[in-house]
PDB file of C-alpha atoms in Angstrom:
ATOM      1  CA  LYS A 615     149.786  23.978 182.119  1.00  0.00           C
ATOM      2  CA  ASN A 616     151.590  27.384 181.996  1.00  0.00           C
ATOM      3  CA  GLU A 617     149.653  30.177 182.802  1.00  0.00           C
ATOM      4  CA  VAL A 618     150.893  32.115 179.761  1.00  0.00           C
ATOM      5  CA  GLU A 619     150.347  30.112 176.905  1.00  0.00           C
ATOM      6  CA  GLN A 620     151.833  32.080 173.305  1.00  0.00           C
ATOM      7  CA  SER A 621     150.443  31.298 169.748  1.00  0.00           C
ATOM      8  CA  PRO A 622     151.379  30.314 167.274  1.00  0.00           C
ATOM      9  CA  GLN A 623     155.215  27.713 168.814  1.00  0.00           C
ATOM     10  CA  ASN A 624     156.411  29.022 164.810  1.00  0.00           C
ATOM     11  CA  LEU A 625     155.083  31.340 162.775  1.00  0.00           C
ATOM     12  CA  THR A 626     156.638  32.394 159.556  1.00  0.00           C
ATOM     13  CA  ALA A 627     156.180  35.012 156.619  1.00  0.00           C
ATOM     14  CA  GLN A 628     157.114  36.314 153.729  1.00  0.00           C
ATOM     15  CA  GLU A 629     158.780  39.990 153.674  1.00  0.00           C
ATOM     16  CA  GLY A 630     155.877  42.238 153.965  1.00  0.00           C
ATOM     17  CA  GLU A 631     153.767  40.933 156.109  1.00  0.00           C
ATOM     18  CA  PHE A 632     151.286  41.593 158.480  1.00  0.00           C
ATOM     19  CA  ILE A 633     151.973  39.767 161.791  1.00  0.00           C
ATOM     20  CA  THR A 634     150.305  38.503 164.826  1.00  0.00           C
ATOM     21  CA  ILE A 635     151.454  36.700 168.485  1.00  0.00           C
ATOM     22  CA  ASN A 636     149.434  35.924 170.480  1.00  0.00           C
ATOM     23  CA  CYS A 637     149.823  35.780 174.045  1.00  0.00           C
ATOM     24  CA  SER A 638     146.957  34.518 177.016  1.00  0.00           C
ATOM     25  CA  TYR A 639     147.352  34.643 180.269  1.00  0.00           C
ATOM     26  CA  SER A 640     145.642  32.926 183.613  1.00  0.00           C
ATOM     27  CA  VAL A 641     147.054  35.351 186.177  1.00  0.00           C
ATOM     28  CA  GLY A 642     145.659  38.468 187.779  1.00  0.00           C
ATOM     29  CA  ILE A 643     148.627  40.377 186.413  1.00  0.00           C
ATOM     30  CA  SER A 644     150.284  44.593 187.022  1.00  0.00           C
ATOM     31  CA  ALA A 645     152.279  44.187 184.175  1.00  0.00           C
ATOM     32  CA  LEU A 646     153.336  42.223 180.828  1.00  0.00           C
ATOM     33  CA  HIS A 647     156.451  42.650 179.055  1.00  0.00           C
ATOM     34  CA  TRP A 648     157.041  41.807 175.076  1.00  0.00           C
ATOM     35  CA  LEU A 649     160.586  40.716 174.367  1.00  0.00           C
ATOM     36  CA  GLN A 650     163.078  39.795 171.743  1.00  0.00           C
ATOM     37  CA  GLN A 651     165.972  37.311 171.799  1.00  0.00           C
ATOM     38  CA  HIS A 652     167.522  37.437 168.299  1.00  0.00           C
ATOM     39  CA  PRO A 653     169.415  34.761 166.698  1.00  0.00           C
ATOM     40  CA  GLY A 654     173.084  35.036 168.793  1.00  0.00           C
ATOM     41  CA  GLY A 655     170.964  34.858 171.261  1.00  0.00           C
ATOM     42  CA  GLY A 656     170.387  38.699 173.265  1.00  0.00           C
ATOM     43  CA  ILE A 657     167.178  39.399 174.935  1.00  0.00           C
ATOM     44  CA  VAL A 658     165.600  43.369 174.341  1.00  0.00           C
ATOM     45  CA  SER A 659     162.294  43.677 176.285  1.00  0.00           C
ATOM     46  CA  LEU A 660     159.670  45.429 173.558  1.00  0.00           C
ATOM     47  CA  PHE A 661     157.552  46.817 175.837  1.00  0.00           C
ATOM     48  CA  MET A 662     155.548  47.297 178.635  1.00  0.00           C
ATOM     49  CA  LEU A 663     152.305  47.573 178.880  1.00  0.00           C
ATOM     50  CA  SER A 664     149.702  47.562 182.435  1.00  0.00           C
ATOM     51  CA  SER A 665     146.523  48.646 179.535  1.00  0.00           C
ATOM     52  CA  GLY A 666     145.373  49.995 176.242  1.00  0.00           C
ATOM     53  CA  LYS A 667     148.175  49.931 172.787  1.00  0.00           C
ATOM     54  CA  LYS A 668     151.508  50.840 172.097  1.00  0.00           C
ATOM     55  CA  LYS A 669     153.345  51.410 169.670  1.00  0.00           C
ATOM     56  CA  HIS A 670     157.274  51.724 168.592  1.00  0.00           C
ATOM     57  CA  GLY A 671     157.463  51.855 164.761  1.00  0.00           C
ATOM     58  CA  ARG A 672     157.099  49.145 163.170  1.00  0.00           C
ATOM     59  CA  LEU A 673     155.598  46.501 166.294  1.00  0.00           C
ATOM     60  CA  ILE A 674     152.742  47.396 168.315  1.00  0.00           C
ATOM     61  CA  ALA A 675     151.072  45.561 171.836  1.00  0.00           C
ATOM     62  CA  THR A 676     148.096  45.650 172.804  1.00  0.00           C
ATOM     63  CA  ILE A 677     146.206  44.001 176.346  1.00  0.00           C
ATOM     64  CA  ASN A 678     142.561  43.550 177.343  1.00  0.00           C
ATOM     65  CA  ILE A 679     142.814  43.156 180.340  1.00  0.00           C
ATOM     66  CA  GLN A 680     139.490  41.515 181.309  1.00  0.00           C
ATOM     67  CA  GLU A 681     139.870  38.957 178.715  1.00  0.00           C
ATOM     68  CA  LYS A 682     143.705  38.173 180.052  1.00  0.00           C
ATOM     69  CA  HIS A 683     145.224  38.488 176.534  1.00  0.00           C
ATOM     70  CA  SER A 684     148.070  40.376 175.099  1.00  0.00           C
ATOM     71  CA  SER A 685     149.353  40.584 170.973  1.00  0.00           C
ATOM     72  CA  LEU A 686     151.794  41.683 169.476  1.00  0.00           C
ATOM     73  CA  HIS A 687     151.955  43.138 165.454  1.00  0.00           C
ATOM     74  CA  ILE A 688     154.823  43.538 163.225  1.00  0.00           C
ATOM     75  CA  THR A 689     153.967  45.207 160.425  1.00  0.00           C
ATOM     76  CA  ALA A 690     155.510  45.586 157.036  1.00  0.00           C
ATOM     77  CA  SER A 691     157.385  42.175 158.496  1.00  0.00           C
ATOM     78  CA  HIS A 692     161.110  42.166 157.246  1.00  0.00           C
ATOM     79  CA  PRO A 693     164.225  39.397 157.180  1.00  0.00           C
ATOM     80  CA  ARG A 694     165.832  40.821 159.985  1.00  0.00           C
ATOM     81  CA  ASP A 695     162.654  40.477 162.963  1.00  0.00           C
ATOM     82  CA  SER A 696     163.317  36.513 162.667  1.00  0.00           C
ATOM     83  CA  ALA A 697     163.827  36.273 166.322  1.00  0.00           C
ATOM     84  CA  VAL A 698     161.707  34.003 169.086  1.00  0.00           C
ATOM     85  CA  TYR A 699     159.251  36.499 170.836  1.00  0.00           C
ATOM     86  CA  ILE A 700     158.518  36.065 174.286  1.00  0.00           C
ATOM     87  CA  CYS A 701     155.468  36.949 176.735  1.00  0.00           C
ATOM     88  CA  ALA A 702     156.483  38.026 180.005  1.00  0.00           C
ATOM     89  CA  VAL A 703     153.592  38.865 183.060  1.00  0.00           C
ATOM     90  CA  ILE A 704     154.473  40.357 186.254  1.00  0.00           C
ATOM     91  CA  LYS A 705     152.098  39.583 188.949  1.00  0.00           C
ATOM     92  CA  PRO A 706     150.937  41.662 191.599  1.00  0.00           C
ATOM     93  CA  ALA A 707     152.666  41.450 194.418  1.00  0.00           C
ATOM     94  CA  SER A 708     155.054  39.376 193.332  1.00  0.00           C
ATOM     95  CA  GLY A 709     157.719  42.141 193.389  1.00  0.00           C
ATOM     96  CA  SER A 710     159.509  42.420 190.029  1.00  0.00           C
ATOM     97  CA  ARG A 711     159.067  38.206 188.873  1.00  0.00           C
ATOM     98  CA  LEU A 712     159.120  37.448 185.615  1.00  0.00           C
ATOM     99  CA  THR A 713     156.904  34.558 184.444  1.00  0.00           C
ATOM    100  CA  PHE A 714     157.301  33.925 180.720  1.00  0.00           C
ATOM    101  CA  GLY A 715     155.505  32.132 177.715  1.00  0.00           C
ATOM    102  CA  GLU A 716     157.301  29.903 176.409  1.00  0.00           C
ATOM    103  CA  GLY A 717     157.687  31.871 173.315  1.00  0.00           C
ATOM    104  CA  THR A 718     157.324  32.102 169.332  1.00  0.00           C
ATOM    105  CA  GLN A 719     159.853  31.325 166.878  1.00  0.00           C
ATOM    106  CA  LEU A 720     159.143  33.937 164.038  1.00  0.00           C
ATOM    107  CA  THR A 721     161.485  33.702 160.930  1.00  0.00           C
ATOM    108  CA  VAL A 722     160.412  36.233 157.483  1.00  0.00           C
ATOM    109  CA  ASN A 723     161.322  35.176 154.334  1.00  0.00           C
ATOM    110  CA  PRO A 724     163.331  37.707 152.200  1.00  0.00           C
TER     111      PRO A 724
ATOM    112  CA  ASP B 849     179.318  51.425 176.905  1.00  0.00           C
ATOM    113  CA  THR B 850     177.858  47.384 178.147  1.00  0.00           C
ATOM    114  CA  ALA B 851     174.514  48.158 180.673  1.00  0.00           C
ATOM    115  CA  VAL B 852     174.687  44.498 181.312  1.00  0.00           C
ATOM    116  CA  SER B 853     177.817  42.346 180.363  1.00  0.00           C
ATOM    117  CA  GLN B 854     178.187  38.821 182.124  1.00  0.00           C
ATOM    118  CA  THR B 855     181.054  37.377 182.275  1.00  0.00           C
ATOM    119  CA  PRO B 856     182.154  34.378 180.595  1.00  0.00           C
ATOM    120  CA  LYS B 857     180.257  34.498 177.634  1.00  0.00           C
ATOM    121  CA  TYR B 858     180.623  30.717 177.409  1.00  0.00           C
ATOM    122  CA  LEU B 859     181.699  28.465 179.864  1.00  0.00           C
ATOM    123  CA  VAL B 860     182.064  24.775 179.873  1.00  0.00           C
ATOM    124  CA  THR B 861     183.330  22.115 182.818  1.00  0.00           C
ATOM    125  CA  GLN B 862     183.111  18.729 184.034  1.00  0.00           C
ATOM    126  CA  MET B 863     179.615  17.540 186.361  1.00  0.00           C
ATOM    127  CA  GLY B 864     181.402  17.832 190.050  1.00  0.00           C
ATOM    128  CA  ASN B 865     183.399  20.714 189.465  1.00  0.00           C
ATOM    129  CA  ASP B 866     182.480  24.643 190.841  1.00  0.00           C
ATOM    130  CA  LYS B 867     182.484  27.724 189.376  1.00  0.00           C
ATOM    131  CA  SER B 868     181.175  30.994 188.603  1.00  0.00           C
ATOM    132  CA  ILE B 869     179.268  33.229 186.305  1.00  0.00           C
ATOM    133  CA  LYS B 870     179.427  36.764 187.136  1.00  0.00           C
ATOM    134  CA  CYS B 871     176.750  40.021 186.009  1.00  0.00           C
ATOM    135  CA  GLU B 872     178.040  43.295 186.436  1.00  0.00           C
ATOM    136  CA  GLN B 873     175.478  46.805 185.571  1.00  0.00           C
ATOM    137  CA  ASN B 874     176.364  50.845 184.655  1.00  0.00           C
ATOM    138  CA  LEU B 875     172.676  51.817 184.926  1.00  0.00           C
ATOM    139  CA  GLY B 876     172.645  52.671 187.918  1.00  0.00           C
ATOM    140  CA  HIS B 877     169.517  49.827 189.093  1.00  0.00           C
ATOM    141  CA  ASP B 878     169.610  48.653 193.152  1.00  0.00           C
ATOM    142  CA  THR B 879     167.306  45.843 191.530  1.00  0.00           C
ATOM    143  CA  MET B 880     169.344  43.097 189.773  1.00  0.00           C
ATOM    144  CA  TYR B 881     168.485  38.518 188.300  1.00  0.00           C
ATOM    145  CA  TRP B 882     169.068  35.755 188.043  1.00  0.00           C
ATOM    146  CA  TYR B 883     167.513  33.641 184.890  1.00  0.00           C
ATOM    147  CA  LYS B 884     167.809  30.670 183.883  1.00  0.00           C
ATOM    148  CA  GLN B 885     166.694  28.825 179.864  1.00  0.00           C
ATOM    149  CA  ASP B 886     166.451  25.798 179.258  1.00  0.00           C
ATOM    150  CA  SER B 887     167.344  23.054 176.401  1.00  0.00           C
ATOM    151  CA  LYS B 888     163.927  24.223 174.869  1.00  0.00           C
ATOM    152  CA  LYS B 889     164.508  28.331 175.183  1.00  0.00           C
ATOM    153  CA  PHE B 890     162.081  28.445 178.655  1.00  0.00           C
ATOM    154  CA  LEU B 891     163.151  31.486 180.228  1.00  0.00           C
ATOM    155  CA  LYS B 892     162.167  31.057 184.401  1.00  0.00           C
ATOM    156  CA  ILE B 893     163.640  33.518 187.358  1.00  0.00           C
ATOM    157  CA  MET B 894     165.664  32.095 190.177  1.00  0.00           C
ATOM    158  CA  PHE B 895     167.361  35.063 191.777  1.00  0.00           C
ATOM    159  CA  SER B 896     166.707  38.097 192.818  1.00  0.00           C
ATOM    160  CA  TYR B 897     168.803  40.917 194.360  1.00  0.00           C
ATOM    161  CA  ASN B 898     167.505  44.180 195.827  1.00  0.00           C
ATOM    162  CA  ASN B 899     170.138  46.732 197.296  1.00  0.00           C
ATOM    163  CA  LYS B 900     171.908  43.515 197.654  1.00  0.00           C
ATOM    164  CA  GLU B 901     168.643  41.968 199.569  1.00  0.00           C
ATOM    165  CA  LEU B 902     168.159  38.559 197.689  1.00  0.00           C
ATOM    166  CA  ILE B 903     164.017  39.270 197.565  1.00  0.00           C
ATOM    167  CA  ILE B 904     163.374  35.874 194.959  1.00  0.00           C
ATOM    168  CA  ASN B 905     165.316  33.337 195.457  1.00  0.00           C
ATOM    169  CA  GLU B 906     162.808  30.543 193.227  1.00  0.00           C
ATOM    170  CA  THR B 907     163.395  27.067 194.174  1.00  0.00           C
ATOM    171  CA  VAL B 908     166.912  25.791 193.183  1.00  0.00           C
ATOM    172  CA  PRO B 909     168.854  23.619 194.863  1.00  0.00           C
ATOM    173  CA  ASN B 910     171.122  25.081 197.422  1.00  0.00           C
ATOM    174  CA  ARG B 911     174.200  24.079 195.290  1.00  0.00           C
ATOM    175  CA  PHE B 912     173.873  27.723 193.968  1.00  0.00           C
ATOM    176  CA  SER B 913     174.934  31.190 195.127  1.00  0.00           C
ATOM    177  CA  PRO B 914     173.787  34.090 194.014  1.00  0.00           C
ATOM    178  CA  LYS B 915     176.156  36.478 195.859  1.00  0.00           C
ATOM    179  CA  SER B 916     175.689  40.663 195.253  1.00  0.00           C
ATOM    180  CA  PRO B 917     178.508  42.902 196.818  1.00  0.00           C
ATOM    181  CA  ASP B 918     176.678  45.369 195.371  1.00  0.00           C
ATOM    182  CA  LYS B 919     174.129  47.145 193.903  1.00  0.00           C
ATOM    183  CA  ALA B 920     176.129  46.975 190.151  1.00  0.00           C
ATOM    184  CA  HIS B 921     177.023  43.317 190.695  1.00  0.00           C
ATOM    185  CA  LEU B 922     175.310  40.136 190.853  1.00  0.00           C
ATOM    186  CA  ASN B 923     177.542  36.863 190.432  1.00  0.00           C
ATOM    187  CA  LEU B 924     176.121  33.095 190.526  1.00  0.00           C
ATOM    188  CA  HIS B 925     178.361  30.424 192.026  1.00  0.00           C
ATOM    189  CA  ILE B 926     177.914  27.186 191.725  1.00  0.00           C
ATOM    190  CA  ASN B 927     179.212  24.020 193.212  1.00  0.00           C
ATOM    191  CA  SER B 928     178.979  20.784 192.502  1.00  0.00           C
ATOM    192  CA  LEU B 929     177.769  21.276 188.727  1.00  0.00           C
ATOM    193  CA  GLU B 930     176.138  18.220 187.201  1.00  0.00           C
ATOM    194  CA  LEU B 931     174.651  17.570 183.917  1.00  0.00           C
ATOM    195  CA  GLY B 932     170.998  19.272 184.000  1.00  0.00           C
ATOM    196  CA  ASP B 933     172.344  22.626 184.742  1.00  0.00           C
ATOM    197  CA  SER B 934     173.561  22.279 181.676  1.00  0.00           C
ATOM    198  CA  ALA B 935     171.690  25.877 179.799  1.00  0.00           C
ATOM    199  CA  VAL B 936     171.747  29.330 178.901  1.00  0.00           C
ATOM    200  CA  TYR B 937     172.296  31.800 182.690  1.00  0.00           C
ATOM    201  CA  PHE B 938     170.685  35.392 182.090  1.00  0.00           C
ATOM    202  CA  CYS B 939     171.323  38.478 184.081  1.00  0.00           C
ATOM    203  CA  ALA B 940     169.299  41.640 183.658  1.00  0.00           C
ATOM    204  CA  SER B 941     169.133  44.195 186.110  1.00  0.00           C
ATOM    205  CA  SER B 942     165.593  47.199 186.557  1.00  0.00           C
ATOM    206  CA  GLN B 943     165.763  50.581 188.642  1.00  0.00           C
ATOM    207  CA  GLY B 944     163.323  49.389 191.596  1.00  0.00           C
ATOM    208  CA  PRO B 945     162.026  46.350 192.995  1.00  0.00           C
ATOM    209  CA  ALA B 946     158.459  47.039 191.165  1.00  0.00           C
ATOM    210  CA  GLY B 947     158.319  44.971 188.055  1.00  0.00           C
ATOM    211  CA  ARG B 948     160.103  47.741 185.852  1.00  0.00           C
ATOM    212  CA  TRP B 949     161.900  47.156 182.835  1.00  0.00           C
ATOM    213  CA  GLN B 950     164.429  44.728 182.788  1.00  0.00           C
ATOM    214  CA  TYR B 951     167.703  45.115 180.934  1.00  0.00           C
ATOM    215  CA  PHE B 952     168.893  41.681 179.602  1.00  0.00           C
ATOM    216  CA  GLY B 953     173.297  40.934 179.294  1.00  0.00           C
ATOM    217  CA  PRO B 954     173.749  38.752 177.557  1.00  0.00           C
ATOM    218  CA  GLY B 955     174.078  35.342 178.103  1.00  0.00           C
ATOM    219  CA  THR B 956     177.108  32.568 179.527  1.00  0.00           C
ATOM    220  CA  ARG B 957     176.502  29.203 177.677  1.00  0.00           C
ATOM    221  CA  LEU B 958     176.999  26.916 180.627  1.00  0.00           C
ATOM    222  CA  THR B 959     178.054  23.307 179.401  1.00  0.00           C
ATOM    223  CA  VAL B 960     178.494  20.677 181.833  1.00  0.00           C
ATOM    224  CA  THR B 961     180.035  17.090 180.584  1.00  0.00           C
TER     225      THR B 961
END
């Protein structure tokens, strides 16, 4: 079983909808990353969290360390948000090694 | 002025050949990584270098050999290519080895025929 699990694997939404992508992990972590992979293949870091909540534009990321769970929310979704969203964790004493979830394919229809 | 660049973007080659992928970052970072993304889009770390020194070496066949001539460059050389090596390889960089914000290159799609 993967140490980092994401749900759902695939998500289709209508433009304007509020979207939530979940990430659960089974190991102790020092930080959690959310990444976005565009349809063209490029990967962009969205957030790095070790506690609480962060917001950037229409994107919000939260983490609950006790429950080993993080969520990525997208408000007022737009077709340009269509991408694969990947959760990754850094375990303590692992240097900067990222352990990845399998990703969530999001499609936002106009 | 691309932050992390990789060459080539596409690489098609036959089994048994030797090939290299180059990565350069102009961010002044001291840590660089190679990741492999398989056909199911699953990412996995292969190697990490900090100040030209290997700090992460996952279970990767000896046919894969990273080389870091300086802090700004991390190349990946692959000997005796196999069909299973077909994947997208991403280079990334960060400041410091202790897990910081990582910047990814555009990826190199390797196809072995």
